[in-house]
Coordinates of C-alpha atoms in Angstrom, one line a residue:
M1 CA 0.0 0.1 -0.1
K2 CA 1.5 3.2 -1.8
Y3 CA -0.4 5.5 0.8
K4 CA -0.1 6.1 4.1
G5 CA -2.9 6.5 6.9
Y6 CA -4.1 2.5 6.0
K7 CA -2.7 -0.2 8.3
D8 CA -3.7 -2.0 5.1
Q9 CA -5.5 -4.7 7.4
I10 CA -9.2 -5.5 7.3
L11 CA -9.3 -8.3 10.2
T12 CA -12.0 -10.9 8.7
V13 CA -13.9 -12.8 11.3
D14 CA -16.5 -16.1 10.5
L15 CA -18.7 -16.2 13.4
S16 CA -20.4 -19.6 12.2
R17 CA -16.6 -21.3 11.6
G18 CA -14.7 -19.6 15.0
E19 CA -12.1 -18.3 12.8
I20 CA -10.0 -15.2 11.9
G21 CA -8.5 -14.0 9.0
R22 CA -7.0 -11.5 7.4
R23 CA -7.4 -9.1 3.9
S24 CA -5.7 -6.6 2.6
L25 CA -6.7 -3.3 1.4
D26 CA -6.7 -2.5 -2.5
E27 CA -5.0 0.6 -3.8
A28 CA -7.3 1.2 -6.5
M29 CA -10.3 0.5 -4.1
V30 CA -9.0 3.0 -1.3
E31 CA -8.5 6.1 -4.5
K32 CA -12.2 5.9 -5.5
Y33 CA -13.6 5.3 -2.0
I34 CA -11.2 6.8 0.7
G35 CA -12.6 5.0 3.5
G36 CA -15.2 4.7 6.4
R37 CA -18.6 5.3 4.2
G38 CA -17.0 4.9 0.9
L39 CA -15.7 1.6 1.5
A40 CA -18.7 0.2 3.1
A41 CA -20.0 1.0 0.2
R42 CA -17.9 -1.0 -1.9
I43 CA -17.0 -4.2 0.4
L44 CA -20.7 -4.5 1.2
Y45 CA -22.0 -4.4 -2.0
D46 CA -19.8 -7.2 -3.2
E47 CA -20.0 -8.8 0.1
I48 CA -24.0 -9.4 0.6
K49 CA -25.6 -11.5 -1.8
A50 CA -28.4 -9.7 -3.6
G51 CA -31.9 -10.2 -1.6
A52 CA -29.9 -11.4 1.5
E53 CA -31.9 -11.4 4.4
P54 CA -30.8 -8.8 7.1
Y55 CA -31.4 -11.9 9.9
S56 CA -29.2 -14.5 7.7
P57 CA -25.3 -15.4 7.2
D58 CA -25.4 -13.7 3.8
N59 CA -26.0 -10.0 5.3
R60 CA -22.5 -8.6 6.9
L61 CA -21.3 -6.6 9.8
L62 CA -18.4 -4.0 8.8
F63 CA -17.1 -1.8 11.4
I64 CA -14.6 0.5 9.4
T65 CA -12.1 3.6 10.1
G66 CA -11.3 6.5 8.2
P67 CA -7.9 6.7 6.6
A68 CA -7.2 10.3 9.5
A69 CA -8.0 8.2 12.2
G70 CA -5.4 7.7 14.2
T71 CA -3.6 10.8 12.9
L72 CA -3.3 14.8 14.2
V73 CA -6.3 15.1 11.4
P74 CA -9.2 16.9 13.8
T75 CA -12.7 15.4 14.5
S76 CA -11.2 12.4 13.1
A77 CA -12.1 9.9 15.7
R78 CA -15.2 8.2 14.2
F79 CA -15.7 4.7 12.9
A80 CA -19.0 3.3 11.2
V81 CA -20.8 0.7 10.7
G82 CA -22.2 -1.3 8.0
A83 CA -24.5 -3.9 7.7
K84 CA -27.8 -4.5 5.3
S85 CA -30.8 -2.7 7.7
P86 CA -33.3 -5.2 9.4
L87 CA -35.1 -1.7 9.5
T88 CA -35.3 -0.1 5.7
G89 CA -34.0 -3.5 3.8
T90 CA -31.1 -0.8 2.9
L91 CA -27.8 -0.6 2.7
S92 CA -26.8 1.2 6.0
V93 CA -24.2 2.9 7.4
G94 CA -24.0 4.6 10.8
Y95 CA -20.9 6.8 12.8
A96 CA -19.9 6.9 16.4
G97 CA -17.2 9.1 18.1
G98 CA -15.3 8.1 21.0
H99 CA -11.7 6.5 21.3
L100 CA -12.2 3.1 19.5
A101 CA -11.3 4.5 15.7
P102 CA -7.6 5.4 17.1
V103 CA -7.7 2.7 19.0
L104 CA -8.4 0.0 16.5
K105 CA -5.8 1.7 14.0
Y106 CA -3.1 1.2 16.3
A107 CA -4.2 -2.2 16.7
G108 CA -3.2 -2.8 13.6
Y109 CA -6.7 -3.0 11.5
D110 CA -8.4 -0.6 9.2
G111 CA -11.3 -2.5 10.4
I112 CA -13.4 -5.7 11.0
L113 CA -15.6 -7.4 8.8
F114 CA -17.7 -9.9 11.0
K115 CA -19.6 -13.3 9.2
G116 CA -22.0 -16.3 10.3
K117 CA -23.8 -16.6 13.8
S118 CA -22.0 -17.8 16.9
P119 CA -23.7 -20.8 18.2
K120 CA -23.5 -18.7 21.5
P121 CA -23.0 -15.6 23.0
V122 CA -19.7 -14.7 21.9
Y123 CA -17.1 -11.0 22.5
L124 CA -14.0 -10.3 20.3
V125 CA -11.0 -8.7 21.9
I126 CA -8.2 -7.4 19.8
D127 CA -4.8 -6.8 21.7
D128 CA -2.3 -5.7 19.2
G129 CA -1.6 -8.1 17.3
R130 CA -3.2 -11.0 19.8
V131 CA -7.4 -11.8 18.5
E132 CA -9.7 -14.3 20.2
I133 CA -13.2 -15.2 20.0
R134 CA -14.7 -15.7 23.5
E135 CA -17.6 -16.6 25.4
A136 CA -20.3 -13.9 26.8
G137 CA -22.7 -15.6 28.2
H138 CA -21.7 -13.5 31.2
L139 CA -22.6 -10.6 29.6
W140 CA -26.0 -11.4 27.8
G141 CA -28.5 -9.5 29.5
K142 CA -26.3 -6.5 30.5
D143 CA -27.2 -3.1 28.9
T144 CA -24.3 -1.5 27.5
F145 CA -22.8 0.4 30.4
E146 CA -22.8 -1.9 32.8
T147 CA -21.4 -4.5 29.8
E148 CA -18.6 -2.2 29.4
E149 CA -17.4 -1.4 32.9
A150 CA -17.3 -5.4 33.4
L151 CA -15.4 -6.0 30.4
K152 CA -13.0 -3.4 31.5
K153 CA -12.5 -4.8 34.8
E154 CA -12.1 -8.7 33.0
L155 CA -9.4 -7.6 30.4
K156 CA -7.5 -5.3 32.7
G157 CA -6.0 -2.6 30.3
D158 CA -7.2 -0.1 28.3
F159 CA -9.2 -1.9 26.5
E160 CA -12.0 0.8 24.7
I161 CA -15.3 -0.9 23.9
A162 CA -18.2 -1.2 21.2
S163 CA -21.0 -3.3 22.6
I164 CA -24.9 -4.1 21.9
G165 CA -27.5 -3.5 25.0
Q166 CA -30.6 -5.8 25.4
A167 CA -32.5 -4.6 22.3
G168 CA -29.5 -5.5 19.9
E169 CA -29.9 -9.0 21.5
K170 CA -34.5 -9.1 21.3
G171 CA -34.0 -7.4 17.2
V172 CA -35.3 -4.6 17.7
S173 CA -35.2 -3.9 14.4
Y174 CA -33.3 -0.2 15.0
A175 CA -30.7 -1.2 17.9
S176 CA -27.8 0.8 17.9
I177 CA -23.8 -0.3 19.1
A178 CA -23.1 1.2 22.2
S179 CA -19.3 3.1 22.8
E180 CA -18.7 5.2 25.9
Q181 CA -22.2 6.3 25.3
H182 CA -21.2 7.1 22.1
L183 CA -24.1 5.5 19.9
V184 CA -23.9 3.7 16.1
G185 CA -27.7 4.5 15.7
R186 CA -30.2 5.0 13.0
G187 CA -29.9 1.5 10.7
G188 CA -30.3 -1.1 12.7
E189 CA -26.6 -2.7 12.9
G190 CA -27.2 -3.4 16.4
A191 CA -29.4 -5.7 16.1
V192 CA -27.5 -7.6 13.1
M193 CA -24.4 -7.6 15.7
G194 CA -27.2 -9.2 18.2
W195 CA -28.0 -11.2 15.9
M196 CA -24.5 -13.0 15.3
N197 CA -24.4 -13.3 18.7
L198 CA -21.5 -11.1 19.0
K199 CA -22.0 -9.0 22.7
A200 CA -18.7 -6.6 21.6
V201 CA -15.7 -6.1 20.2
A202 CA -12.6 -5.0 22.9
V203 CA -9.7 -2.8 21.4
R204 CA -6.7 -2.1 22.7
G205 CA -3.7 -1.1 20.2
T206 CA -0.1 0.5 21.0
G207 CA 1.3 1.4 17.8
G208 CA 0.7 4.4 15.7
V209 CA -0.4 5.4 11.9
R210 CA 1.9 7.2 9.9
M211 CA 0.3 10.5 7.8
G212 CA 0.9 11.6 4.0
V213 CA 2.8 14.5 4.7
D214 CA 4.9 13.8 7.8
G215 CA 7.4 15.7 9.9
R216 CA 6.8 18.9 10.8
A217 CA 4.9 20.0 7.7
G218 CA 2.4 17.1 8.5
I219 CA 2.3 18.3 12.2
E220 CA 1.7 22.6 11.0
A221 CA -0.7 21.7 8.2
C222 CA -2.7 19.9 10.9
F223 CA -2.9 22.4 13.6
E224 CA -4.1 25.0 10.6
L225 CA -7.0 22.8 10.0
H226 CA -7.4 23.2 14.1
D227 CA -7.1 26.7 14.1
T228 CA -9.7 26.9 11.2
I229 CA -12.4 25.0 14.0
R230 CA -11.0 26.5 17.5
K231 CA -11.2 30.2 15.2
N232 CA -14.8 29.4 14.6
P233 CA -17.6 31.4 15.9
V234 CA -19.9 28.3 15.6
K235 CA -17.9 26.7 18.0
A236 CA -18.4 28.1 21.4
A237 CA -22.2 27.6 20.5
F238 CA -21.6 23.9 20.1
R239 CA -19.1 23.4 23.3
D240 CA -21.9 24.9 25.1
V241 CA -25.1 23.4 24.2
G242 CA -24.4 20.7 21.3
T243 CA -27.3 21.1 18.6
T244 CA -29.8 21.7 21.3
G245 CA -29.0 24.8 20.7
M246 CA -30.8 24.9 17.7
L247 CA -34.4 24.4 19.3
I248 CA -35.2 27.3 20.2
P249 CA -34.6 28.6 16.4
V250 CA -36.3 26.3 14.9
N251 CA -39.4 25.9 17.0
D252 CA -39.6 29.8 16.5
I253 CA -39.5 29.7 12.3
K254 CA -42.8 26.9 12.7
G255 CA -39.8 24.3 11.8
Q256 CA -39.9 21.9 14.8
P257 CA -41.9 18.5 14.2
T258 CA -44.7 18.4 17.3
R259 CA -46.8 15.8 18.0
N260 CA -46.1 13.2 14.9
F261 CA -45.3 15.8 12.4
Q262 CA -49.1 17.3 12.9
Q263 CA -47.7 20.8 14.2
T264 CA -44.8 22.4 13.6
Y265 CA -44.7 24.9 16.3
F266 CA -43.9 24.0 20.2
P267 CA -45.4 26.2 22.8
A268 CA -43.4 24.8 25.5
A269 CA -40.2 24.4 23.6
S270 CA -38.5 26.7 26.3
E271 CA -39.2 23.9 28.9
V272 CA -36.9 21.4 26.8
S273 CA -34.3 23.9 25.8
S274 CA -30.5 24.3 26.5
D275 CA -31.2 26.9 29.3
R276 CA -33.3 24.6 31.1
M277 CA -30.4 21.9 30.8
K278 CA -27.0 24.1 31.5
P279 CA -27.8 23.7 35.2
W280 CA -27.3 19.9 34.7
F281 CA -24.3 19.7 33.2
I282 CA -21.6 18.4 35.4
R283 CA -18.1 18.7 33.0
F284 CA -17.4 18.8 29.3
E285 CA -15.9 15.8 27.3
S286 CA -14.4 15.3 23.7
C287 CA -13.6 12.8 21.7
S288 CA -10.2 11.9 20.7
G289 CA -8.2 14.3 18.8
C290 CA -11.4 17.1 18.9
P291 CA -10.6 21.0 19.6
V292 CA -15.1 22.1 20.0
A293 CA -15.3 19.4 23.5
C294 CA -19.1 19.2 22.3
G295 CA -20.3 16.3 24.9
S296 CA -21.4 17.5 28.2
V297 CA -22.0 15.2 31.4
T298 CA -25.5 15.9 33.1
R299 CA -26.8 15.2 36.5
F300 CA -30.1 15.5 36.7
R301 CA -32.9 13.8 39.5
V302 CA -36.4 12.1 38.0
E303 CA -38.6 10.2 40.0
G304 CA -36.8 10.8 43.2
A305 CA -33.4 9.0 41.6
E306 CA -30.3 10.9 40.5
I307 CA -29.7 10.1 37.0
V308 CA -25.7 10.3 35.7
T309 CA -25.5 10.7 31.6
E310 CA -24.1 12.7 28.7
R311 CA -26.1 15.7 27.9
I312 CA -29.1 14.8 24.8
E313 CA -29.1 16.4 21.3
H314 CA -31.6 18.1 19.4
Q315 CA -32.8 14.9 18.1
S316 CA -33.8 13.0 21.0
V317 CA -35.8 16.4 21.9
G318 CA -37.8 16.2 18.8
A319 CA -38.2 12.5 19.5
F320 CA -39.3 12.8 22.6
A321 CA -40.6 15.7 23.7
T322 CA -41.7 17.5 21.1
N323 CA -42.9 15.0 19.1
C324 CA -44.3 13.4 21.8
G325 CA -46.0 16.7 23.2
V326 CA -44.2 16.1 26.6
S327 CA -42.3 19.3 28.0
D328 CA -41.0 17.6 31.2
L329 CA -36.8 17.9 30.6
A330 CA -36.4 15.6 33.3
R331 CA -37.8 12.6 31.7
V332 CA -37.1 13.6 28.0
F333 CA -33.2 12.9 29.6
Q334 CA -34.5 9.1 31.4
A335 CA -36.5 8.2 28.3
H336 CA -32.6 9.2 25.9
D337 CA -30.9 7.5 28.8
L338 CA -32.8 4.4 28.3
C339 CA -32.0 4.5 24.9
D340 CA -28.2 4.3 25.3
R341 CA -27.8 1.8 27.9
F342 CA -30.7 -0.5 26.4
G343 CA -28.6 0.3 22.9
M344 CA -31.6 2.3 20.5
D345 CA -32.0 4.9 18.5
T346 CA -33.6 7.5 19.9
I347 CA -34.9 8.8 17.0
S348 CA -36.7 5.7 15.9
T349 CA -37.8 4.8 19.4
G350 CA -39.5 8.6 20.1
V351 CA -41.3 8.8 16.9
S352 CA -43.1 5.1 17.1
I353 CA -43.6 6.6 20.5
A354 CA -45.3 9.5 18.4
F355 CA -47.0 7.2 16.2
A356 CA -48.6 5.0 18.3
M357 CA -49.5 8.2 20.7
E358 CA -51.6 9.7 17.4
C359 CA -52.6 6.0 17.1
F360 CA -54.2 5.7 20.4
E361 CA -55.8 9.6 19.7
N362 CA -57.7 8.5 16.6
G363 CA -58.7 5.1 18.6
I364 CA -57.0 2.9 16.2
L365 CA -54.8 1.5 19.8
T366 CA -57.4 1.1 22.6
R367 CA -55.6 1.6 26.7
G368 CA -55.8 -2.6 26.4
D369 CA -53.4 -2.5 23.3
C370 CA -50.9 -0.5 25.1
D371 CA -50.8 -2.5 28.4
G372 CA -53.1 -0.2 30.4
L373 CA -50.8 3.0 29.5
E374 CA -52.8 6.0 28.3
L375 CA -50.8 7.1 25.6
R376 CA -51.5 10.8 24.8
F377 CA -49.7 13.3 23.5
G378 CA -48.2 15.0 26.4
N379 CA -48.3 12.8 28.6
G380 CA -44.5 12.0 30.1
E381 CA -45.0 9.3 32.4
V382 CA -45.3 7.0 29.4
L383 CA -42.1 7.6 28.0
K384 CA -39.6 5.1 30.5
P385 CA -42.0 2.1 30.5
M386 CA -43.1 2.7 26.5
V387 CA -38.7 2.7 25.9
E388 CA -38.2 -0.3 28.7
K389 CA -41.4 -2.4 26.6
I390 CA -39.3 -1.8 22.8
A391 CA -35.9 -2.6 24.8
R392 CA -37.1 -6.0 25.6
K393 CA -40.0 -6.2 22.8
E394 CA -42.9 -7.0 25.4
G395 CA -46.4 -6.3 24.8
I396 CA -47.3 -2.8 22.9
G397 CA -43.1 -2.7 22.7
G398 CA -43.0 -5.6 20.8
L399 CA -44.9 -3.9 18.0
L400 CA -43.2 -0.7 17.8
A401 CA -39.9 -2.4 18.0
R402 CA -39.7 -2.7 13.9
G403 CA -40.3 0.4 13.2
V404 CA -43.2 2.6 12.4
R405 CA -43.5 0.9 8.6
A406 CA -43.7 -2.4 9.8
A407 CA -46.5 -1.3 12.7
A408 CA -48.8 0.6 10.3
R409 CA -48.4 -2.9 7.7
E410 CA -49.8 -4.7 10.9
L411 CA -52.0 -2.6 12.5
G412 CA -53.5 -1.2 9.3
R413 CA -57.2 1.2 9.3
G414 CA -55.5 4.3 8.4
S415 CA -52.8 4.1 10.8
E416 CA -50.0 4.4 8.0
R417 CA -51.1 7.9 7.1
Y418 CA -49.5 8.4 10.9
A419 CA -46.4 6.6 10.0
M420 CA -43.7 8.8 9.4
H421 CA -40.6 7.9 7.7
V422 CA -38.8 7.5 4.1
K423 CA -37.8 3.6 3.4
G424 CA -38.8 2.6 7.0
L425 CA -36.3 5.0 8.3
E426 CA -38.6 7.2 10.9
M427 CA -37.9 11.5 10.4
P428 CA -35.2 13.2 12.3
G429 CA -36.3 16.6 14.4
Y430 CA -36.1 19.1 10.8
D431 CA -40.2 19.5 9.7
P432 CA -39.3 19.4 5.5
R433 CA -41.8 21.6 5.1
A434 CA -39.8 24.6 6.4
F435 CA -37.2 23.0 4.9
F436 CA -38.2 22.7 1.0
G437 CA -34.2 21.1 0.2
M438 CA -34.4 19.2 3.7
A439 CA -37.2 17.8 2.2
L440 CA -35.6 16.6 -1.1
N441 CA -32.4 15.7 0.7
L442 CA -34.6 13.1 3.1
A443 CA -36.9 11.5 0.5
T444 CA -33.5 10.6 -1.9
T445 CA -31.2 9.7 1.0
S446 CA -30.1 6.3 0.5
R447 CA -30.9 4.9 3.8
G448 CA -33.9 6.8 4.5
A449 CA -35.0 9.7 6.2
D450 CA -31.1 10.9 7.1
H451 CA -31.3 14.6 7.9
N452 CA -26.8 14.4 7.9
K453 CA -26.9 13.5 4.5
A454 CA -27.2 16.9 3.0
F455 CA -27.7 19.0 5.8
T456 CA -29.3 21.8 3.9
I457 CA -30.4 23.6 7.3
A458 CA -26.6 25.7 6.7
A459 CA -27.8 26.9 3.3
E460 CA -31.3 27.5 4.1
F461 CA -31.3 28.7 7.5
L462 CA -28.2 29.4 9.3
G463 CA -26.4 30.8 6.2
V464 CA -23.7 28.9 6.8
L465 CA -23.4 27.3 2.7
G466 CA -25.2 29.8 1.1
D467 CA -28.6 32.2 1.2
F468 CA -31.4 30.0 -0.4
D469 CA -35.0 30.7 0.3
R470 CA -36.1 27.7 2.7
F471 CA -39.6 27.5 0.8
A472 CA -38.3 27.8 -2.9
Y473 CA -38.5 24.7 -4.6
E474 CA -35.7 26.2 -7.6
G475 CA -32.3 25.6 -7.1
K476 CA -32.8 22.9 -4.6
P477 CA -31.8 19.6 -6.5
K478 CA -28.3 21.0 -7.7
L479 CA -28.1 21.9 -3.8
V480 CA -29.0 18.9 -2.5
K481 CA -26.7 16.9 -4.9
D482 CA -24.1 18.7 -4.0
M483 CA -24.2 18.7 -0.6
Q484 CA -25.1 14.9 -0.5
D485 CA -21.7 14.4 -2.7
S486 CA -20.0 16.8 -0.2
T487 CA -21.1 15.0 2.7
V488 CA -19.6 11.6 1.4
I489 CA -15.9 12.4 1.8
I490 CA -17.1 13.6 5.4
D491 CA -18.4 10.0 6.4
S492 CA -15.8 8.7 4.4
I493 CA -12.2 10.4 5.8
I494 CA -14.8 10.0 8.9
M495 CA -14.3 13.4 10.2
C496 CA -17.6 15.1 12.8
M497 CA -20.7 16.3 10.7
F498 CA -20.1 19.5 12.7
T499 CA -17.1 20.4 11.1
V500 CA -19.4 21.5 8.2
D501 CA -20.6 24.3 9.8
L502 CA -17.1 25.6 11.5
G503 CA -15.2 26.9 8.4
I504 CA -14.1 23.6 6.6
S505 CA -14.8 23.8 3.4
V506 CA -14.5 21.1 0.5
D507 CA -10.9 22.3 -0.5
L508 CA -9.8 21.8 3.4
Y509 CA -12.1 18.4 2.8
A510 CA -9.4 17.2 0.5
R511 CA -6.6 18.9 2.1
A512 CA -7.6 16.7 5.0
V513 CA -7.7 13.3 2.8
N514 CA -4.3 14.8 1.5
L515 CA -2.6 14.9 5.0
A516 CA -3.6 11.3 5.9
T517 CA -3.0 9.1 2.9
G518 CA -0.5 11.2 0.7
M519 CA -3.1 11.4 -1.7
D520 CA -3.4 14.9 -4.3
I521 CA -7.2 15.3 -4.3
G522 CA -8.8 18.6 -5.0
A523 CA -12.9 20.1 -4.4
R524 CA -13.2 18.7 -7.8
D525 CA -12.2 14.9 -6.7
V526 CA -14.7 15.0 -4.0
Y527 CA -17.3 15.9 -5.2
T528 CA -16.7 12.9 -7.9
I529 CA -15.7 10.5 -4.7
G530 CA -19.0 11.4 -3.6
E531 CA -21.5 10.9 -6.5
R532 CA -19.7 8.0 -6.7
V533 CA -20.2 6.4 -3.5
N534 CA -23.9 8.1 -3.5
N535 CA -24.3 6.5 -7.1
L536 CA -23.3 2.3 -5.4
E537 CA -25.6 2.6 -2.4
R538 CA -28.1 4.0 -5.0
M539 CA -27.8 0.7 -7.1
F540 CA -27.1 -1.5 -3.7
N541 CA -31.2 -0.6 -3.0
I542 CA -31.9 -0.9 -6.7
R543 CA -30.6 -4.6 -6.3
E544 CA -33.3 -5.4 -2.9
G545 CA -35.9 -3.5 -4.6
V546 CA -35.5 -0.3 -3.2
G547 CA -36.0 1.9 -6.5
G548 CA -37.2 5.5 -7.6
T549 CA -40.7 5.1 -6.0
E550 CA -39.8 5.1 -2.3
D551 CA -38.4 8.6 -3.2
G552 CA -41.0 10.0 -1.3
L553 CA -42.4 11.6 2.3
P554 CA -45.3 10.5 3.7
D555 CA -48.1 12.4 2.2
R556 CA -49.0 14.4 5.4
F557 CA -46.0 16.5 4.2
A558 CA -47.8 17.5 0.7
R559 CA -51.2 17.6 2.3
E560 CA -51.6 18.8 5.5
P561 CA -49.6 22.5 6.7
G562 CA -47.5 22.5 9.6
S563 CA -47.8 25.6 12.3
D564 CA -46.3 28.4 10.1
P565 CA -49.3 31.5 9.2
D566 CA -48.8 30.9 5.8
G567 CA -49.4 27.4 5.3
H568 CA -46.3 25.5 3.3
T569 CA -47.0 22.0 2.1
V570 CA -43.8 20.4 0.4
D571 CA -44.6 18.5 -2.6
V572 CA -41.3 16.7 -3.5
S573 CA -42.3 15.1 -7.0
K574 CA -42.0 18.7 -8.3
M575 CA -38.3 18.5 -7.4
L576 CA -37.1 14.9 -7.7
P577 CA -37.1 15.4 -12.5
E578 CA -34.5 17.7 -11.7
Y579 CA -32.7 16.2 -9.7
Y580 CA -32.7 12.6 -11.4
A581 CA -31.2 14.4 -14.5
L582 CA -28.5 16.4 -12.4
R583 CA -27.2 12.8 -11.0
G584 CA -28.1 11.1 -14.9
W585 CA -30.1 8.9 -13.8
D586 CA -33.4 7.8 -15.7
E587 CA -37.4 9.0 -15.4
K588 CA -37.6 6.1 -12.2
G589 CA -34.4 7.1 -10.5
V590 CA -31.9 4.1 -12.0
P591 CA -28.7 5.3 -12.6
T592 CA -27.8 4.8 -16.1
P593 CA -25.1 2.1 -17.6
E594 CA -23.4 5.3 -19.3
R595 CA -23.1 7.6 -15.9
L596 CA -21.6 3.8 -14.4
R597 CA -19.0 4.0 -16.4
E598 CA -18.5 7.8 -16.1
L599 CA -17.7 6.8 -12.5
G600 CA -15.9 4.2 -12.9
I601 CA -17.8 1.8 -10.6
E602 CA -18.1 -2.1 -12.0
P603 CA -22.0 -3.1 -9.8

């Protein structure tokens, strides 16, 4: 491998056979796909058989790092986990920060590719060059906090842990993987890990990573990137309250999903705002190598008990507070904390509860159906028992553990109109009626309603990446395509998505790749690589039967106005033809053979 930043080694683990192997990276592949999301798309496209069931030996689970992990490139201590999603049936790659990614690189690996199913619960230990599969029967049934604590005592060393909780063991379709309360969420990778009987991965590494630009020149260039972030005025806001600072501004412009997206304004937003959280903060904390340090350890009391946990972010507030109509901040924090412990995605959990609340208020679900719970909007007392029921798949929780799309299909009786999802993935906390670019992004992103694949709010509201009329259709297809393509490089290096708002331009992302690897790419290459990865993810989904007919939003957004006085609705179909044309796709949203050849994709 002529490029630096890589260890040129993927660990392969066959859990059915108990076999451990290693494979090298391909230079041509890393030139085309860089790392992280890009490599995950290529490797999983090749590894997962067409039509594979998510819970089967034909699926794969890939832990993957980026070439900058373990280097001085700022915010690069993130890892990704990909698989065919049990929630959506699409290719899904999720991300988390913390410290595991650099340690995995220091141990000598760019990633770990799992296949098969162990006959009994196990965990994987990587201690530099020593790799073992160990029994995990004593860990099964523990939550993610308990598992991490038990393993650190058992291994007696500085190991970084990634584990699943009870939700992954039970097969909750949106189960997550946790590492120090950093969660790989959204697509249910934790459920795939649970099906494999893989409870955890523990890693210790003592090596290093060589950069493409080494010596003083490399150090100084990385420090310039750190300075760009440090000197950006937005940095202080992220450090202070993370993304929760978005709640009040977004709510004020009638863009905050409320009561399962029936409204876009939450009257009690101030009760669950960042100002109300601040007195609970104990200290700030940071992922490895990050100059922002946006995490906060938080202490609060609920039902007489003291809970110390991570501060929640805007998306958790949207899911458990505004969408469930709950203004009791302690109960919102408690629901978020339980999701982290059980290992569940907070957006999907909260939106699933909100779906059930709307079904309850419209007589589709009764109190008897809901195990005696009064599932009305605003009733914060139901959050804790509902999260517990979903994690354990008990009673009504068993239905909601499959996600709102599957739950609505089973319930019927018109409940489908209350299921807020795209391609099976529950909607995030930015209402598409208030941001038409975000509407198009949510409709077209490969794994479903993922706001981070093109965070158009930066251009449509914050004025960071342009000044677009948020209610205009014009210009949005190109904005979304460009942002979806440029975001790929962030997910592939892998850097933090916050850097979009912290002064890291496309040119600087290219520079970060060059610093880590020794490649020589520029802004144009960033867009080409991004387009290649987006097209390959599209081809994976089309192979699985998820094509252009899935590029849409729930009918509510085109038919029912939110809370803004002008009654805006959004019709994504008005933007799709131009978006497809810009991508070089046909009228059904299928990449043409010519476009695939231009991008060097061999499906």
